mmCIF file of N, CA and C in Angstrom:
data_model
loop_
_atom_site.group_PDB
_atom_site.id
_atom_site.type_symbol
_atom_site.label_atom_id
_atom_site.label_comp_id
_atom_site.label_asym_id
_atom_site.label_seq_id
_atom_site.Cartn_x
_atom_site.Cartn_y
_atom_site.Cartn_z
ATOM 1 N N UNK A 4 80.227 106.377 58.320
ATOM 2 C CA UNK A 4 80.586 107.127 58.324
ATOM 3 C C UNK A 4 81.187 107.594 60.219
ATOM 4 N N UNK A 5 80.077 107.266 60.796
ATOM 5 C CA UNK A 5 81.394 107.558 62.334
ATOM 6 C C UNK A 5 81.950 105.977 62.396
ATOM 7 N N UNK A 6 81.471 104.330 61.647
ATOM 8 C CA UNK A 6 82.239 103.862 61.785
ATOM 9 C C UNK A 6 83.491 103.917 60.965
ATOM 10 N N UNK A 7 83.743 104.662 60.344
ATOM 11 C CA UNK A 7 85.064 105.312 60.066
ATOM 12 C C UNK A 7 86.023 105.854 60.973
ATOM 13 N N UNK A 8 85.189 106.570 61.516
ATOM 14 C CA UNK A 8 86.157 108.114 62.529
ATOM 15 C C UNK A 8 86.599 106.709 63.633
ATOM 16 N N UNK A 9 85.314 105.575 64.204
ATOM 17 C CA UNK A 9 85.883 105.250 65.305
ATOM 18 C C UNK A 9 86.797 104.208 64.607
ATOM 19 N N UNK A 10 86.769 103.954 63.821
ATOM 20 C CA UNK A 10 87.520 102.602 63.669
ATOM 21 C C UNK A 10 89.512 103.139 63.165
ATOM 22 N N UNK A 11 89.450 104.144 62.867
ATOM 23 C CA UNK A 11 90.696 105.066 62.870
ATOM 24 C C UNK A 11 91.643 105.649 64.001
ATOM 25 N N UNK A 12 90.207 106.481 65.327
ATOM 26 C CA UNK A 12 90.515 106.397 66.655
ATOM 27 C C UNK A 12 91.309 104.907 66.796
ATOM 28 N N UNK A 13 90.342 104.209 66.951
ATOM 29 C CA UNK A 13 90.932 103.179 67.736
ATOM 30 C C UNK A 13 91.959 102.098 67.067
ATOM 31 N N UNK A 14 92.262 102.576 65.574
ATOM 32 C CA UNK A 14 94.131 102.686 65.016
ATOM 33 C C UNK A 14 94.978 103.563 66.005
ATOM 34 N N UNK A 15 94.765 104.745 65.241
ATOM 35 C CA UNK A 15 94.784 106.168 66.666
ATOM 36 C C UNK A 15 95.842 105.196 68.020
ATOM 37 N N UNK A 16 94.866 104.700 68.509
ATOM 38 C CA UNK A 16 95.092 104.438 69.442
ATOM 39 C C UNK A 16 95.855 103.253 70.616
ATOM 40 N N UNK A 17 96.480 102.342 69.217
ATOM 41 C CA UNK A 17 96.224 101.274 69.413
ATOM 42 C C UNK A 17 97.452 101.262 69.815
ATOM 43 N N UNK A 18 98.295 100.759 71.374
ATOM 44 C CA UNK A 18 99.805 100.993 71.545
ATOM 45 C C UNK A 18 99.236 101.706 72.509
ATOM 46 N N UNK A 19 98.655 102.440 73.433
ATOM 47 C CA UNK A 19 98.945 104.401 73.465
ATOM 48 C C UNK A 19 98.045 103.661 74.993
ATOM 49 N N UNK A 20 98.542 104.396 75.827
ATOM 50 C CA UNK A 20 97.999 104.388 77.614
ATOM 51 C C UNK A 20 96.635 104.208 77.611
ATOM 52 N N UNK A 21 96.002 105.454 76.380
ATOM 53 C CA UNK A 21 94.696 105.452 77.899
ATOM 54 C C UNK A 21 93.798 106.052 78.620
ATOM 55 N N UNK A 22 93.192 106.073 79.111
ATOM 56 C CA UNK A 22 92.623 106.571 80.979
ATOM 57 C C UNK A 22 92.809 106.283 82.219
ATOM 58 N N UNK A 23 93.462 106.247 83.251
ATOM 59 C CA UNK A 23 93.479 105.215 84.585
ATOM 60 C C UNK A 23 92.811 106.285 84.925
ATOM 61 N N UNK A 24 93.478 106.106 86.874
ATOM 62 C CA UNK A 24 92.417 106.849 87.747
ATOM 63 C C UNK A 24 93.329 107.708 87.759
ATOM 64 N N UNK A 25 94.458 108.406 87.500
ATOM 65 C CA UNK A 25 95.247 108.953 87.084
ATOM 66 C C UNK A 25 95.287 110.978 86.640
ATOM 67 N N UNK A 26 94.769 109.762 85.581
ATOM 68 C CA UNK A 26 93.745 110.608 84.459
ATOM 69 C C UNK A 26 92.960 111.855 84.916
ATOM 70 N N UNK A 27 91.649 110.456 85.850
ATOM 71 C CA UNK A 27 90.545 110.325 85.659
ATOM 72 C C UNK A 27 90.269 112.204 87.223
ATOM 73 N N UNK A 28 91.494 111.495 88.188
ATOM 74 C CA UNK A 28 91.956 113.044 89.207
ATOM 75 C C UNK A 28 92.152 114.440 88.828
ATOM 76 N N UNK A 29 93.026 114.300 87.737
ATOM 77 C CA UNK A 29 94.190 114.792 86.679
ATOM 78 C C UNK A 29 92.881 116.149 86.771
ATOM 79 N N UNK A 30 91.379 115.723 85.464
ATOM 80 C CA UNK A 30 90.765 116.346 84.739
ATOM 81 C C UNK A 30 88.822 116.655 86.056
ATOM 82 N N UNK A 31 89.602 115.167 87.660
ATOM 83 C CA UNK A 31 88.597 116.390 88.112
ATOM 84 C C UNK A 31 89.011 117.816 88.777
ATOM 85 N N UNK A 32 90.417 117.853 88.645
ATOM 86 C CA UNK A 32 91.340 118.440 89.853
ATOM 87 C C UNK A 32 91.124 120.336 88.630
ATOM 88 N N UNK A 33 91.376 120.111 87.242
ATOM 89 C CA UNK A 33 90.964 120.430 85.870
ATOM 90 C C UNK A 33 89.627 121.435 86.262
ATOM 91 N N UNK A 34 88.312 120.806 86.400
ATOM 92 C CA UNK A 34 87.179 121.340 86.330
ATOM 93 C C UNK A 34 87.212 122.208 87.872
ATOM 94 N N UNK A 35 87.111 121.573 89.076
ATOM 95 C CA UNK A 35 87.058 122.515 90.032
ATOM 96 C C UNK A 35 88.003 123.332 89.814
ATOM 97 N N UNK A 36 89.348 123.206 89.567
ATOM 98 C CA UNK A 36 89.990 124.246 89.088
ATOM 99 C C UNK A 36 89.981 126.042 88.424
ATOM 100 N N UNK A 37 89.076 125.311 87.712
ATOM 101 C CA UNK A 37 88.361 126.503 86.355
ATOM 102 C C UNK A 37 87.006 127.265 86.893
ATOM 103 N N UNK A 38 85.918 125.674 87.862
ATOM 104 C CA UNK A 38 84.828 126.657 88.271
ATOM 105 C C UNK A 38 85.263 127.455 89.316
ATOM 106 N N UNK A 39 86.018 127.417 90.206
ATOM 107 C CA UNK A 39 86.642 128.180 91.258
ATOM 108 C C UNK A 39 87.899 129.691 90.877
ATOM 109 N N UNK A 40 88.306 128.809 89.640
ATOM 110 C CA UNK A 40 88.257 130.726 89.039
ATOM 111 C C UNK A 40 87.478 131.249 88.240
ATOM 112 N N UNK A 41 86.545 131.373 87.585
ATOM 113 C CA UNK A 41 85.185 131.608 87.328
ATOM 114 C C UNK A 41 84.864 131.791 88.425
ATOM 115 N N UNK A 42 84.267 131.400 89.316
ATOM 116 C CA UNK A 42 83.456 132.346 90.544
ATOM 117 C C UNK A 42 84.250 133.111 91.178
ATOM 118 N N UNK A 43 86.161 132.698 91.354
ATOM 119 C CA UNK A 43 86.805 133.848 91.874
ATOM 120 C C UNK A 43 86.254 134.777 90.707
ATOM 121 N N UNK A 44 85.850 134.808 89.903
ATOM 122 C CA UNK A 44 86.886 135.773 88.276
ATOM 123 C C UNK A 44 84.417 137.202 89.040
ATOM 124 N N UNK A 45 84.065 135.569 89.342
ATOM 125 C CA UNK A 45 82.488 136.949 89.336
ATOM 126 C C UNK A 45 82.939 137.736 90.336
ATOM 127 N N UNK A 46 83.770 137.339 91.663
ATOM 128 C CA UNK A 46 83.661 138.260 93.497
ATOM 129 C C UNK A 46 84.832 139.592 93.304
ATOM 130 N N UNK A 47 85.595 138.646 92.434
ATOM 131 C CA UNK A 47 86.384 139.924 92.494
ATOM 132 C C UNK A 47 86.675 140.556 91.035
ATOM 133 N N UNK A 48 85.954 140.376 90.404
ATOM 134 C CA UNK A 48 86.334 141.388 88.858
ATOM 135 C C UNK A 48 88.239 142.604 88.436
ATOM 136 N N UNK A 49 86.932 143.068 90.135
ATOM 137 C CA UNK A 49 87.780 144.239 89.919
ATOM 138 C C UNK A 49 88.922 144.411 90.423
ATOM 139 N N UNK A 50 89.471 143.269 90.883
ATOM 140 C CA UNK A 50 90.874 143.295 91.956
ATOM 141 C C UNK A 50 92.294 143.116 90.492
ATOM 142 N N UNK A 51 93.352 143.943 91.399
ATOM 143 C CA UNK A 51 94.160 144.154 90.119
ATOM 144 C C UNK A 51 94.879 142.650 90.323
ATOM 145 N N UNK A 52 95.241 142.064 91.673
ATOM 146 C CA UNK A 52 95.520 141.096 91.656
ATOM 147 C C UNK A 52 95.929 139.957 91.846
ATOM 148 N N UNK A 53 94.513 139.655 91.920
ATOM 149 C CA UNK A 53 93.191 138.563 91.555
ATOM 150 C C UNK A 53 93.381 138.086 89.502
ATOM 151 N N UNK A 54 92.971 140.008 88.918
ATOM 152 C CA UNK A 54 93.041 140.195 87.997
ATOM 153 C C UNK A 54 94.887 139.598 87.249
ATOM 154 N N UNK A 55 95.897 140.168 87.944
ATOM 155 C CA UNK A 55 97.119 140.469 86.857
ATOM 156 C C UNK A 55 97.756 138.679 87.764
ATOM 157 N N UNK A 56 97.788 138.262 88.898
ATOM 158 C CA UNK A 56 98.562 137.282 89.504
ATOM 159 C C UNK A 56 97.365 135.998 89.811
ATOM 160 N N UNK A 57 96.168 136.236 90.557
ATOM 161 C CA UNK A 57 96.129 134.392 90.894
ATOM 162 C C UNK A 57 94.899 134.388 89.026
ATOM 163 N N UNK A 58 94.589 135.252 88.819
ATOM 164 C CA UNK A 58 93.469 134.468 87.438
ATOM 165 C C UNK A 58 94.689 133.404 86.899
ATOM 166 N N UNK A 59 94.894 134.516 86.116
ATOM 167 C CA UNK A 59 96.341 133.433 85.517
ATOM 168 C C UNK A 59 96.846 132.578 86.274
ATOM 169 N N UNK A 60 97.297 132.108 87.217
ATOM 170 C CA UNK A 60 98.166 131.429 87.588
ATOM 171 C C UNK A 60 97.017 129.634 88.058
ATOM 172 N N UNK A 61 95.807 130.448 88.260
ATOM 173 C CA UNK A 61 94.792 129.375 88.450
ATOM 174 C C UNK A 61 94.610 128.397 86.377
ATOM 175 N N UNK A 62 94.295 129.111 85.479
ATOM 176 C CA UNK A 62 94.051 129.128 84.404
ATOM 177 C C UNK A 62 95.130 127.961 83.435
ATOM 178 N N UNK A 63 96.886 128.887 84.160
ATOM 179 C CA UNK A 63 97.613 127.502 83.815
ATOM 180 C C UNK A 63 98.024 126.894 84.803
ATOM 181 N N UNK A 64 97.991 126.373 85.553
ATOM 182 C CA UNK A 64 97.124 125.183 86.600
ATOM 183 C C UNK A 64 95.958 123.882 85.578
ATOM 184 N N UNK A 65 94.908 124.720 85.287
ATOM 185 C CA UNK A 65 94.060 123.912 85.022
ATOM 186 C C UNK A 65 94.449 124.054 83.231
ATOM 187 N N UNK A 66 94.893 124.315 82.407
ATOM 188 C CA UNK A 66 95.841 124.327 81.488
ATOM 189 C C UNK A 66 96.332 122.957 81.481
ATOM 190 N N UNK A 67 98.147 123.321 82.689
ATOM 191 C CA UNK A 67 98.960 122.158 82.568
ATOM 192 C C UNK A 67 98.291 121.101 83.252
ATOM 193 N N UNK A 68 97.402 120.959 83.701
ATOM 194 C CA UNK A 68 96.563 119.744 84.115
ATOM 195 C C UNK A 68 96.332 118.186 82.945
ATOM 196 N N UNK A 69 95.425 119.281 81.921
ATOM 197 C CA UNK A 69 94.568 119.409 80.839
ATOM 198 C C UNK A 69 95.896 118.195 79.833
ATOM 199 N N UNK A 70 97.021 119.131 79.977
ATOM 200 C CA UNK A 70 97.415 119.074 79.153
ATOM 201 C C UNK A 70 98.934 117.285 79.734
ATOM 202 N N UNK A 71 99.329 117.522 81.276
ATOM 203 C CA UNK A 71 99.200 116.107 81.640
ATOM 204 C C UNK A 71 98.683 114.931 81.813
ATOM 205 N N UNK A 72 97.138 115.683 81.371
ATOM 206 C CA UNK A 72 96.758 113.832 81.303
ATOM 207 C C UNK A 72 96.366 113.625 79.819
ATOM 208 N N UNK A 73 96.596 114.626 78.648
ATOM 209 C CA UNK A 73 96.015 113.858 76.764
ATOM 210 C C UNK A 73 97.852 113.881 77.491
ATOM 211 N N UNK A 74 99.036 114.474 77.641
ATOM 212 C CA UNK A 74 99.939 113.436 77.275
ATOM 213 C C UNK A 74 100.637 111.992 77.713
ATOM 214 N N UNK A 75 99.676 112.002 78.985
ATOM 215 C CA UNK A 75 99.361 110.640 78.994
ATOM 216 C C UNK A 75 98.656 109.222 79.466
ATOM 217 N N UNK A 76 97.831 109.942 78.037
ATOM 218 C CA UNK A 76 96.828 108.900 77.550
ATOM 219 C C UNK A 76 97.203 109.010 76.176
ATOM 220 N N UNK A 77 97.828 110.124 75.240
ATOM 221 C CA UNK A 77 98.205 109.270 74.499
ATOM 222 C C UNK A 77 99.630 108.766 74.576
ATOM 223 N N UNK A 78 100.128 108.191 75.501
ATOM 224 C CA UNK A 78 101.719 108.014 75.971
ATOM 225 C C UNK A 78 102.166 106.601 75.149
ATOM 226 N N UNK A 79 103.293 105.891 74.629
ATOM 227 C CA UNK A 79 103.867 104.362 74.276
ATOM 228 C C UNK A 79 104.439 103.913 75.709
ATOM 229 N N UNK A 80 104.188 105.106 76.525
ATOM 230 C CA UNK A 80 105.405 104.113 77.208
ATOM 231 C C UNK A 80 104.900 104.245 78.140
ATOM 232 N N UNK A 81 104.008 102.558 77.995
ATOM 233 C CA UNK A 81 102.360 102.015 79.253
ATOM 234 C C UNK A 81 103.667 101.570 80.417
ATOM 235 N N UNK A 82 104.365 101.156 79.858
ATOM 236 C CA UNK A 82 105.191 101.218 81.815
ATOM 237 C C UNK A 82 105.297 102.379 82.826
ATOM 238 N N UNK A 83 105.973 104.087 82.318
ATOM 239 C CA UNK A 83 105.900 104.434 83.330
ATOM 240 C C UNK A 83 104.357 104.752 83.607
ATOM 241 N N UNK A 84 103.865 104.628 82.530
ATOM 242 C CA UNK A 84 102.206 105.733 83.416
ATOM 243 C C UNK A 84 101.885 104.639 83.758
ATOM 244 N N UNK A 85 102.161 103.381 84.261
ATOM 245 C CA UNK A 85 101.567 102.063 84.908
ATOM 246 C C UNK A 85 101.590 102.613 86.588
ATOM 247 N N UNK A 86 103.460 102.606 86.533
ATOM 248 C CA UNK A 86 103.584 102.830 87.982
ATOM 249 C C UNK A 86 103.374 104.498 88.363
ATOM 250 N N UNK A 87 103.150 104.885 87.497
ATOM 251 C CA UNK A 87 102.530 106.669 87.476
ATOM 252 C C UNK A 87 101.267 106.385 88.490
ATOM 253 N N UNK A 88 100.537 105.488 87.798
ATOM 254 C CA UNK A 88 99.186 105.333 88.357
ATOM 255 C C UNK A 88 99.342 104.122 89.308
ATOM 256 N N UNK A 89 100.420 103.721 89.910
ATOM 257 C CA UNK A 89 100.355 102.684 90.642
ATOM 258 C C UNK A 89 100.735 103.814 92.232
ATOM 259 N N UNK A 90 102.194 105.097 91.642
ATOM 260 C CA UNK A 90 102.403 106.039 93.061
ATOM 261 C C UNK A 90 100.856 106.946 93.787
ATOM 262 N N UNK A 91 100.129 106.778 92.377
ATOM 263 C CA UNK A 91 98.960 108.005 93.080
ATOM 264 C C UNK A 91 97.846 106.237 93.158
ATOM 265 N N UNK A 92 97.830 105.405 93.132
ATOM 266 C CA UNK A 92 96.551 104.933 94.185
ATOM 267 C C UNK A 92 97.422 104.741 95.589
ATOM 268 N N UNK A 93 98.611 103.889 95.246
ATOM 269 C CA UNK A 93 99.297 104.236 96.495
ATOM 270 C C UNK A 93 99.196 105.877 97.459
ATOM 271 N N UNK A 94 99.220 106.100 96.995
ATOM 272 C CA UNK A 94 98.926 107.804 97.463
ATOM 273 C C UNK A 94 97.413 107.288 97.838
ATOM 274 N N UNK A 95 96.664 107.819 97.533
ATOM 275 C CA UNK A 95 95.047 108.028 97.557
ATOM 276 C C UNK A 95 95.362 107.032 98.612
ATOM 277 N N UNK A 96 94.861 105.946 97.934
ATOM 278 C CA UNK A 96 94.249 104.449 99.596
ATOM 279 C C UNK A 96 95.372 105.268 101.620
ATOM 280 N N UNK A 97 96.256 105.737 101.292
ATOM 281 C CA UNK A 97 96.998 106.447 102.537
ATOM 282 C C UNK A 97 95.979 107.812 102.845
ATOM 283 N N UNK A 98 95.290 108.257 101.758
ATOM 284 C CA UNK A 98 95.002 110.055 101.783
ATOM 285 C C UNK A 98 93.509 109.325 102.687
ATOM 286 N N UNK A 99 92.585 107.972 102.230
ATOM 287 C CA UNK A 99 91.901 107.425 102.682
ATOM 288 C C UNK A 99 91.873 106.432 103.749
ATOM 289 N N UNK A 100 92.878 105.900 103.786
ATOM 290 C CA UNK A 100 91.963 105.320 105.267
ATOM 291 C C UNK A 100 92.634 106.195 106.619
ATOM 292 N N UNK A 101 91.237 105.549 107.132
ATOM 293 C CA UNK A 101 90.629 106.689 108.223
ATOM 294 C C UNK A 101 90.848 105.256 108.911
ATOM 295 N N UNK A 102 91.815 104.079 109.192
ATOM 296 C CA UNK A 102 91.984 102.973 110.209
ATOM 297 C C UNK A 102 93.436 102.688 110.495
ATOM 298 N N UNK A 103 94.013 102.870 109.699
ATOM 299 C CA UNK A 103 95.032 102.870 110.683
ATOM 300 C C UNK A 103 96.482 104.229 109.811
ATOM 301 N N UNK A 104 98.290 104.727 110.451
ATOM 302 C CA UNK A 104 98.178 104.793 110.450
ATOM 303 C C UNK A 104 99.965 103.667 109.973
ATOM 304 N N UNK A 105 100.640 105.315 109.213
ATOM 305 C CA UNK A 105 101.566 104.899 107.730
ATOM 306 C C UNK A 105 103.130 105.978 108.743
ATOM 307 N N UNK A 106 103.879 103.869 108.913
ATOM 308 C CA UNK A 106 105.562 105.531 109.374
ATOM 309 C C UNK A 106 106.141 104.055 108.887
ATOM 310 N N UNK A 107 106.857 104.956 108.171
ATOM 311 C CA UNK A 107 108.953 104.054 107.997
ATOM 312 C C UNK A 107 109.789 103.958 109.708
ATOM 313 N N UNK A 108 109.967 103.418 108.776
ATOM 314 C CA UNK A 108 111.273 102.430 110.150
ATOM 315 C C UNK A 108 112.378 103.749 109.886
ATOM 316 N N UNK A 109 113.549 103.202 111.082
ATOM 317 C CA UNK A 109 114.341 104.429 110.932
ATOM 318 C C UNK A 109 115.523 104.419 110.174
ATOM 319 N N UNK A 110 115.351 102.803 110.613
ATOM 320 C CA UNK A 110 116.702 101.921 109.618
ATOM 321 C C UNK A 110 116.335 101.579 107.933
ATOM 322 N N UNK A 111 115.784 100.413 108.137
ATOM 323 C CA UNK A 111 115.823 100.803 106.839
ATOM 324 C C UNK A 111 114.537 100.464 105.693
ATOM 325 N N UNK A 112 114.199 101.790 106.073
ATOM 326 C CA UNK A 112 113.470 102.507 105.662
ATOM 327 C C UNK A 112 111.897 101.376 105.246
ATOM 328 N N UNK A 113 111.656 100.816 105.945
ATOM 329 C CA UNK A 113 109.681 100.295 105.458
ATOM 330 C C UNK A 113 109.496 101.021 105.357
ATOM 331 N N UNK A 114 107.984 100.841 105.034
ATOM 332 C CA UNK A 114 106.311 101.570 105.587
ATOM 333 C C UNK A 114 105.744 100.521 106.122
ATOM 334 N N UNK A 115 106.052 101.034 106.963
ATOM 335 C CA UNK A 115 105.141 100.060 109.022
ATOM 336 C C UNK A 115 103.696 100.677 108.241
ATOM 337 N N UNK A 116 102.138 99.744 108.843
ATOM 338 C CA UNK A 116 101.480 100.349 108.801
ATOM 339 C C UNK A 116 100.485 99.935 109.967
ATOM 340 N N UNK A 117 100.370 100.774 111.201
ATOM 341 C CA UNK A 117 100.187 99.877 112.174
ATOM 342 C C UNK A 117 98.068 101.243 112.883
ATOM 343 N N UNK A 118 96.976 100.260 113.404
ATOM 344 C CA UNK A 118 96.305 100.146 113.814
ATOM 345 C C UNK A 118 95.563 101.878 114.273
ATOM 346 N N UNK A 119 94.994 102.811 114.165
ATOM 347 C CA UNK A 119 95.466 104.917 115.044
ATOM 348 C C UNK A 119 94.848 104.450 116.797
ATOM 349 N N UNK A 120 94.318 105.555 116.783
ATOM 350 C CA UNK A 120 94.044 106.186 118.680
ATOM 351 C C UNK A 120 94.261 104.803 118.805
ATOM 352 N N UNK A 121 95.879 104.183 119.125
ATOM 353 C CA UNK A 121 95.942 103.565 120.025
ATOM 354 C C UNK A 121 96.915 104.205 121.590
ATOM 355 N N UNK A 122 97.540 105.426 120.925
ATOM 356 C CA UNK A 122 98.468 106.215 121.929
ATOM 357 C C UNK A 122 99.964 105.500 121.068
ATOM 358 N N UNK A 123 100.438 105.902 122.370
ATOM 359 C CA UNK A 123 102.248 105.261 121.977
ATOM 360 C C UNK A 123 102.114 103.621 122.109
ATOM 361 N N UNK A 124 102.884 103.477 121.557
ATOM 362 C CA UNK A 124 102.935 101.882 120.958
ATOM 363 C C UNK A 124 104.239 101.841 121.375
ATOM 364 N N UNK A 125 104.590 100.309 120.672
ATOM 365 C CA UNK A 125 106.666 100.043 120.967
ATOM 366 C C UNK A 125 105.909 99.436 118.999
ATOM 367 N N UNK A 126 106.801 99.993 117.606
ATOM 368 C CA UNK A 126 106.072 99.175 116.291
ATOM 369 C C UNK A 126 107.284 98.662 115.877
ATOM 370 N N UNK A 127 107.306 96.993 115.972
ATOM 371 C CA UNK A 127 108.631 96.682 115.051
ATOM 372 C C UNK A 127 109.009 96.314 113.672
ATOM 373 N N UNK A 128 109.507 96.902 113.737
ATOM 374 C CA UNK A 128 109.628 96.662 111.593
ATOM 375 C C UNK A 128 109.434 94.735 110.855
ATOM 376 N N UNK A 129 108.702 94.611 110.644
ATOM 377 C CA UNK A 129 109.039 93.693 110.146
ATOM 378 C C UNK A 129 110.215 92.660 108.786
ATOM 379 N N UNK A 130 110.030 93.835 108.663
ATOM 380 C CA UNK A 130 111.326 93.503 107.715
ATOM 381 C C UNK A 130 113.096 93.402 107.967
ATOM 382 N N UNK A 131 113.493 94.820 108.566
ATOM 383 C CA UNK A 131 114.623 94.309 109.663
ATOM 384 C C UNK A 131 114.993 93.703 111.562
ATOM 385 N N UNK A 132 114.031 93.563 112.179
ATOM 386 C CA UNK A 132 112.918 94.058 113.324
ATOM 387 C C UNK A 132 113.607 94.808 113.679
ATOM 388 N N UNK A 133 113.822 95.930 113.988
ATOM 389 C CA UNK A 133 114.257 97.597 114.200
ATOM 390 C C UNK A 133 112.723 97.363 114.924
ATOM 391 N N UNK A 134 113.688 97.576 116.280
ATOM 392 C CA UNK A 134 112.111 98.907 116.784
ATOM 393 C C UNK A 134 112.349 100.466 117.902
ATOM 394 N N UNK A 135 110.719 100.771 117.369
ATOM 395 C CA UNK A 135 111.015 102.178 117.791
ATOM 396 C C UNK A 135 109.496 102.508 118.296
ATOM 397 N N UNK A 136 109.265 103.869 118.729
ATOM 398 C CA UNK A 136 107.812 103.917 118.907
ATOM 399 C C UNK A 136 106.944 105.395 118.709
ATOM 400 N N UNK A 137 105.939 105.449 118.585
ATOM 401 C CA UNK A 137 105.685 106.570 117.600
ATOM 402 C C UNK A 137 103.761 106.199 118.686
ATOM 403 N N UNK A 138 103.886 107.671 118.528
ATOM 404 C CA UNK A 138 102.082 108.455 118.807
ATOM 405 C C UNK A 138 101.248 108.522 118.053
ATOM 406 N N UNK A 139 99.739 107.436 117.759
ATOM 407 C CA UNK A 139 99.564 106.850 116.777
ATOM 408 C C UNK A 139 97.930 108.069 116.807
#
């Protein structure tokens, strides 16, 4: 019986995108916001502002995150989902990079990575050769 269900799910998911790092981040965000909403409702259950404004907004954020995650997982537009995940991974790697700073070249908008904690430095764009000064 369970083999049939598993085979049916595999047939349904064939050609669909599935899960990736962005979906996992969306689910983790939904769980954290849901827990925050629950804790706030325990402590602020008498507050009218919480009951009528904050609670519905947090609940809407949780539902939107879960819905977006499911839509991405069931999507057949694999190219677009890969591009979204690629942008998310680039954004996440920049957030977690503790050794470098990122600047845009004022002329060609190329992203330039330079080491942190060097003070004022003269940066030369590798693409167009433009020189500009930034503080790291």
